Amino acid sequence: MEFVVEKLQLDRVFTNAIYVNPSHCNLISNGYVLINDTYIFGVLEDSSLSENKVLMSATARTLVVVIVGEKVKITPCQKNIQNIEALKLEVNLLGQGEIKLDAIELAEKLKVIYEATPLNYGQTFVFEHKHKTLKFLVNELTLEKDNSMDVLQGVISESTEIFISSSSNKIQLTNAKVDTALLKPNFSFEKLEIGGLKREFEQMFRRAFVQRLFDPETIKKMGIPHVKGIMLYGPPGTGKTLIARKLGTLLGANPPKVVNGPEILNKYVGQSEENIRNLFAEAEAEYKAKGDHSSLHIIIFDEIDAICKKRGSDASGVGDKVVNQLLSKIDGVNALNNILVIGMTNRLDLIDDALLRPGRFEIHLEISLPDENARFEIFQIHTKQMTGNSFLDENVDFLKMSSLTKNYTGAEIAAIVRAASSYALERNIAQNEEAKGTLAANESKPIKIDMSDMLQGLLEVKPAFGVDENEFNTANKVIYETKQFDFILLKAKDCLHKLRKTVLFRTNSMLLYGPTGTGKTTLAVQAALSSQFPFIKFITPRDLVGLSDFEKVSHIKEKFSDAYKSEEAIIILDEIESLIEYVGIGPRFSNNVLQALKIFIKNESNKTNSKVFVFGTTSLPHVMSECGIVECFNDCYEVKKCNSDDYEQLCIQNENFKKVDFTEEMSIKKLLTLLPEN
């Protein structure tokens, strides 16, 4: 039945019900009605009303989206209305003045007055308390049984748990309950789509958020200051920005402010510092008004190393001022207690040390490369829609893909999925026969992404922390099977296998020495590539040409730092005498590079559990011994020139060697140059 909407008198708006003429017994007897087949309201009678009219408050009209004079459809509610298990309300004060509210007392009063009163998600209603008019917004409600309906609605019962919050400066809220549903054990991290980061997410939640779930008075009595800063660091593409965003949304805090580091910088004097102050302005205003009861403000700095480099490293001094301003806001004299600053960087070593101490960015969490289980989750997340819409073939094996993608970041796995989908889409492109030379999509043919597409995508996308085959093209040559070559390769294989299996040490090394051209580099590369270690990097004299000592040390440090980010890694130091710029006349060498190599060869990383194997090659073993390099390597093997026995083995493998005039021992490189062209 349709009714004309009339305005409800102010003295009756607190009932949170609509009014109709007593003649509508079918509506009144039921107690609940549906407006426009959607919203549930309680119904009361008013004999002064015409039969075709209904009285509705302003808040009810706003929810239904109707104005005075318009018609609405009202029918008896035939639904089985459930009790509300948990109810989250946001309260505001209507009118002038301020008020102090006890959340527990107010929640109990609401349950008594509004017991059996229906509420709809997104609904607002007004309530009189201490001669003040309060306006409540239903932010969230959880039903006792079914929460899958299109419009969440239910009735308040004696067992309803009510959580009251406020963002108004007019209200000082005490004893506010915390919604412990955020910590439910059956919470699904997969729904947050942060595959492989569950452990990191839980660690941050425990360190930075758990104490914020308690009443501020309790924490104040314990004397525990809140954590105000988290620094997320790790390789690009591992999900640092994603995990920071999800933290803010999970807590139901104010929407996090996300700012890129370079955006803070400005050409005008003092503007960069003002940009920092503006980020904290809202939190400052609320903290002044509400103190420890103010809501949490999350500020996220992406690429924070752009603005927070070590002080003194910037000639202009702008970076120093930005660091000082940030320090004063986080941990200054008038420090705020309602902020959480999250910084993200790929280069933790560039950040000013003062920012990283406790009280500032005290939580340092590395978001490392995903392991096999994490990669499996990431593949599932990025193909979720494909699977749901039947675009993914049944033969796609994510277990196999996750085992093949060692050292791939989340971003690189997403790129594999995109590359695979491009192959599937390409198969559905047909040439338009009418217009020659033009292409059109074949909509009639179903799109299916199969395992072959995934493998093609894997070949296209190379991991940044993997093996670059082009880097080893010059050294990855044919290995002829000689007695000494087989022996050295076997020893290298044993050392690599022992490092992979042991828990007693995390680094191992092998030095190959001998005359120039005997195949030391080729043997090292062959042993490394056959090991199937996911990360292999080559450091050669060619890489260091034109660099200063400082730049050379930085280059070497960067290679080893990248190696420590992988679970298993191999570094090949080729021609160590050239890396340290050794010259026999003098003699002269770079002591800075020498000391850096000695440190990285023999020392384990104390920050990761990664296993790193170092191969070294040199043609001057006596020099390496005097420099102390030989002592840094666990195993040393000489690669000699080919003798007559080796020559006979070479002739069996390649008859062209018989045409070489072999009269004395010579290097394998010289033998190969003497081979005839055919």
Short mmCIF file of N, CA and C in Angstrom, two decimals, residues 447-509:
data_model
loop_
_atom_site.label_atom_id
_atom_site.label_comp_id
_atom_site.label_asym_id
_atom_site.label_seq_id
_atom_site.Cartn_x
_atom_site.Cartn_y
_atom_site.Cartn_z
N ILE A 447 38.03 -17.93 -24.41
CA ILE A 447 39.42 -17.61 -24.03
C ILE A 447 39.83 -18.55 -22.90
N LYS A 448 40.92 -19.26 -23.11
CA LYS A 448 41.43 -20.18 -22.09
C LYS A 448 42.93 -19.98 -21.92
N ILE A 449 43.34 -19.71 -20.69
CA ILE A 449 44.76 -19.58 -20.36
C ILE A 449 45.22 -20.92 -19.80
N ASP A 450 46.13 -21.58 -20.52
CA ASP A 450 46.55 -22.92 -20.09
C ASP A 450 47.99 -22.89 -19.56
N MET A 451 48.50 -24.04 -19.22
CA MET A 451 49.82 -24.15 -18.61
C MET A 451 50.93 -23.71 -19.57
N SER A 452 50.74 -23.99 -20.86
CA SER A 452 51.76 -23.57 -21.83
C SER A 452 51.88 -22.04 -21.87
N ASP A 453 50.76 -21.33 -21.70
CA ASP A 453 50.79 -19.86 -21.67
C ASP A 453 51.57 -19.39 -20.44
N MET A 454 51.34 -20.05 -19.31
CA MET A 454 52.05 -19.69 -18.08
C MET A 454 53.56 -19.89 -18.23
N LEU A 455 53.95 -20.99 -18.87
CA LEU A 455 55.37 -21.27 -19.06
C LEU A 455 56.00 -20.28 -20.03
N GLN A 456 55.24 -19.87 -21.05
CA GLN A 456 55.73 -18.84 -21.97
C GLN A 456 55.92 -17.51 -21.23
N GLY A 457 54.95 -17.19 -20.38
CA GLY A 457 55.07 -15.96 -19.58
C GLY A 457 56.27 -16.01 -18.66
N LEU A 458 56.56 -17.20 -18.13
CA LEU A 458 57.72 -17.38 -17.25
C LEU A 458 59.02 -17.11 -18.00
N LEU A 459 59.08 -17.52 -19.25
CA LEU A 459 60.29 -17.28 -20.06
C LEU A 459 60.47 -15.80 -20.37
N GLU A 460 59.36 -15.08 -20.49
CA GLU A 460 59.43 -13.66 -20.82
C GLU A 460 59.85 -12.79 -19.64
N VAL A 461 59.36 -13.13 -18.46
CA VAL A 461 59.60 -12.28 -17.27
C VAL A 461 60.80 -12.84 -16.50
N LYS A 462 61.87 -12.06 -16.44
CA LYS A 462 63.07 -12.47 -15.72
C LYS A 462 63.11 -11.77 -14.36
N PRO A 463 63.42 -12.52 -13.30
CA PRO A 463 63.46 -11.90 -11.97
C PRO A 463 64.67 -10.99 -11.81
N ALA A 464 64.47 -9.89 -11.09
CA ALA A 464 65.59 -8.98 -10.82
C ALA A 464 66.64 -9.65 -9.94
N PHE A 465 66.21 -10.59 -9.09
CA PHE A 465 67.13 -11.29 -8.19
C PHE A 465 67.29 -12.74 -8.65
N GLY A 466 67.58 -12.91 -9.93
CA GLY A 466 67.73 -14.25 -10.49
C GLY A 466 69.03 -14.40 -11.23
N VAL A 467 69.01 -15.23 -12.25
CA VAL A 467 70.20 -15.51 -13.06
C VAL A 467 70.00 -14.87 -14.42
N ASP A 468 70.88 -13.92 -14.76
CA ASP A 468 70.83 -13.29 -16.07
C ASP A 468 71.74 -14.09 -17.00
N GLU A 469 71.13 -14.87 -17.88
CA GLU A 469 71.91 -15.75 -18.76
C GLU A 469 72.84 -14.97 -19.67
N ASN A 470 72.43 -13.76 -20.07
CA ASN A 470 73.27 -12.95 -20.95
C ASN A 470 74.60 -12.59 -20.27
N GLU A 471 74.56 -12.49 -18.93
CA GLU A 471 75.74 -12.11 -18.16
C GLU A 471 76.82 -13.19 -18.26
N PHE A 472 76.41 -14.44 -18.51
CA PHE A 472 77.36 -15.56 -18.49
C PHE A 472 77.66 -16.10 -19.89
N ASN A 473 77.17 -15.42 -20.93
CA ASN A 473 77.36 -15.94 -22.29
C ASN A 473 78.84 -16.11 -22.65
N THR A 474 79.66 -15.12 -22.24
CA THR A 474 81.07 -15.18 -22.63
C THR A 474 81.83 -16.25 -21.85
N ALA A 475 81.35 -16.59 -20.65
CA ALA A 475 82.08 -17.56 -19.81
C ALA A 475 81.47 -18.95 -19.83
N ASN A 476 80.22 -19.06 -20.25
CA ASN A 476 79.54 -20.37 -20.26
C ASN A 476 79.85 -21.10 -21.56
N LYS A 477 81.02 -21.72 -21.62
CA LYS A 477 81.48 -22.38 -22.84
C LYS A 477 81.43 -23.90 -22.68
N VAL A 478 81.78 -24.58 -23.76
CA VAL A 478 81.81 -26.05 -23.72
C VAL A 478 82.92 -26.50 -22.79
N ILE A 479 82.55 -27.39 -21.86
CA ILE A 479 83.55 -27.94 -20.92
C ILE A 479 83.98 -29.31 -21.43
N TYR A 480 85.27 -29.43 -21.77
CA TYR A 480 85.80 -30.73 -22.15
C TYR A 480 86.14 -31.51 -20.89
N GLU A 481 85.85 -32.79 -20.92
CA GLU A 481 86.04 -33.63 -19.73
C GLU A 481 87.49 -34.09 -19.64
N THR A 482 88.23 -33.37 -18.79
CA THR A 482 89.57 -33.81 -18.45
C THR A 482 89.58 -34.23 -16.99
N LYS A 483 90.61 -34.91 -16.60
CA LYS A 483 90.65 -35.44 -15.24
C LYS A 483 90.56 -34.33 -14.20
N GLN A 484 91.35 -33.24 -14.42
CA GLN A 484 91.35 -32.17 -13.42
C GLN A 484 90.07 -31.35 -13.47
N PHE A 485 89.48 -31.15 -14.66
CA PHE A 485 88.22 -30.41 -14.76
C PHE A 485 87.11 -31.16 -14.03
N ASP A 486 87.03 -32.46 -14.25
CA ASP A 486 86.00 -33.27 -13.59
C ASP A 486 86.17 -33.25 -12.07
N PHE A 487 87.44 -33.28 -11.64
CA PHE A 487 87.72 -33.28 -10.20
C PHE A 487 87.25 -31.96 -9.56
N ILE A 488 87.59 -30.85 -10.21
CA ILE A 488 87.22 -29.53 -9.64
C ILE A 488 85.71 -29.34 -9.64
N LEU A 489 85.04 -29.74 -10.73
CA LEU A 489 83.59 -29.62 -10.78
C LEU A 489 82.91 -30.48 -9.72
N LEU A 490 83.48 -31.68 -9.48
CA LEU A 490 82.93 -32.56 -8.45
C LEU A 490 83.10 -31.93 -7.05
N LYS A 491 84.27 -31.36 -6.80
CA LYS A 491 84.51 -30.71 -5.51
C LYS A 491 83.57 -29.52 -5.31
N ALA A 492 83.39 -28.74 -6.37
CA ALA A 492 82.48 -27.58 -6.28
C ALA A 492 81.05 -28.03 -6.02
N LYS A 493 80.65 -29.10 -6.69
CA LYS A 493 79.29 -29.64 -6.49
C LYS A 493 79.10 -30.10 -5.05
N ASP A 494 80.12 -30.77 -4.49
CA ASP A 494 80.04 -31.25 -3.11
C ASP A 494 79.92 -30.07 -2.13
N CYS A 495 80.72 -29.03 -2.36
CA CYS A 495 80.70 -27.85 -1.47
C CYS A 495 79.35 -27.15 -1.52
N LEU A 496 78.80 -27.02 -2.72
CA LEU A 496 77.49 -26.37 -2.88
C LEU A 496 76.39 -27.20 -2.22
N HIS A 497 76.46 -28.52 -2.39
CA HIS A 497 75.46 -29.40 -1.80
C HIS A 497 75.53 -29.35 -0.27
N LYS A 498 76.75 -29.31 0.25
CA LYS A 498 76.92 -29.26 1.71
C LYS A 498 76.36 -27.95 2.27
N LEU A 499 76.60 -26.83 1.57
CA LEU A 499 76.07 -25.54 2.02
C LEU A 499 74.54 -25.53 2.00
N ARG A 500 73.99 -26.15 0.99
CA ARG A 500 72.53 -26.16 0.85
C ARG A 500 71.87 -26.97 1.96
N LYS A 501 72.51 -28.04 2.40
CA LYS A 501 71.89 -28.94 3.38
C LYS A 501 72.22 -28.62 4.83
N THR A 502 73.35 -27.97 5.08
CA THR A 502 73.79 -27.79 6.46
C THR A 502 73.03 -26.67 7.17
N VAL A 503 73.02 -26.77 8.51
CA VAL A 503 72.49 -25.69 9.34
C VAL A 503 73.60 -25.10 10.21
N LEU A 504 74.82 -25.56 10.03
CA LEU A 504 75.94 -25.14 10.86
C LEU A 504 76.58 -23.85 10.37
N PHE A 505 76.53 -23.59 9.08
CA PHE A 505 77.10 -22.34 8.54
C PHE A 505 76.27 -21.90 7.34
N ARG A 506 76.39 -20.61 7.01
CA ARG A 506 75.58 -20.04 5.93
C ARG A 506 76.41 -19.50 4.76
N THR A 507 77.72 -19.57 4.85
CA THR A 507 78.58 -19.16 3.73
C THR A 507 79.65 -20.21 3.48
N ASN A 508 80.08 -20.30 2.24
CA ASN A 508 81.18 -21.17 1.87
C ASN A 508 81.85 -20.55 0.66
N SER A 509 83.08 -20.97 0.39
CA SER A 509 83.81 -20.31 -0.70
C SER A 509 84.86 -21.24 -1.28
#
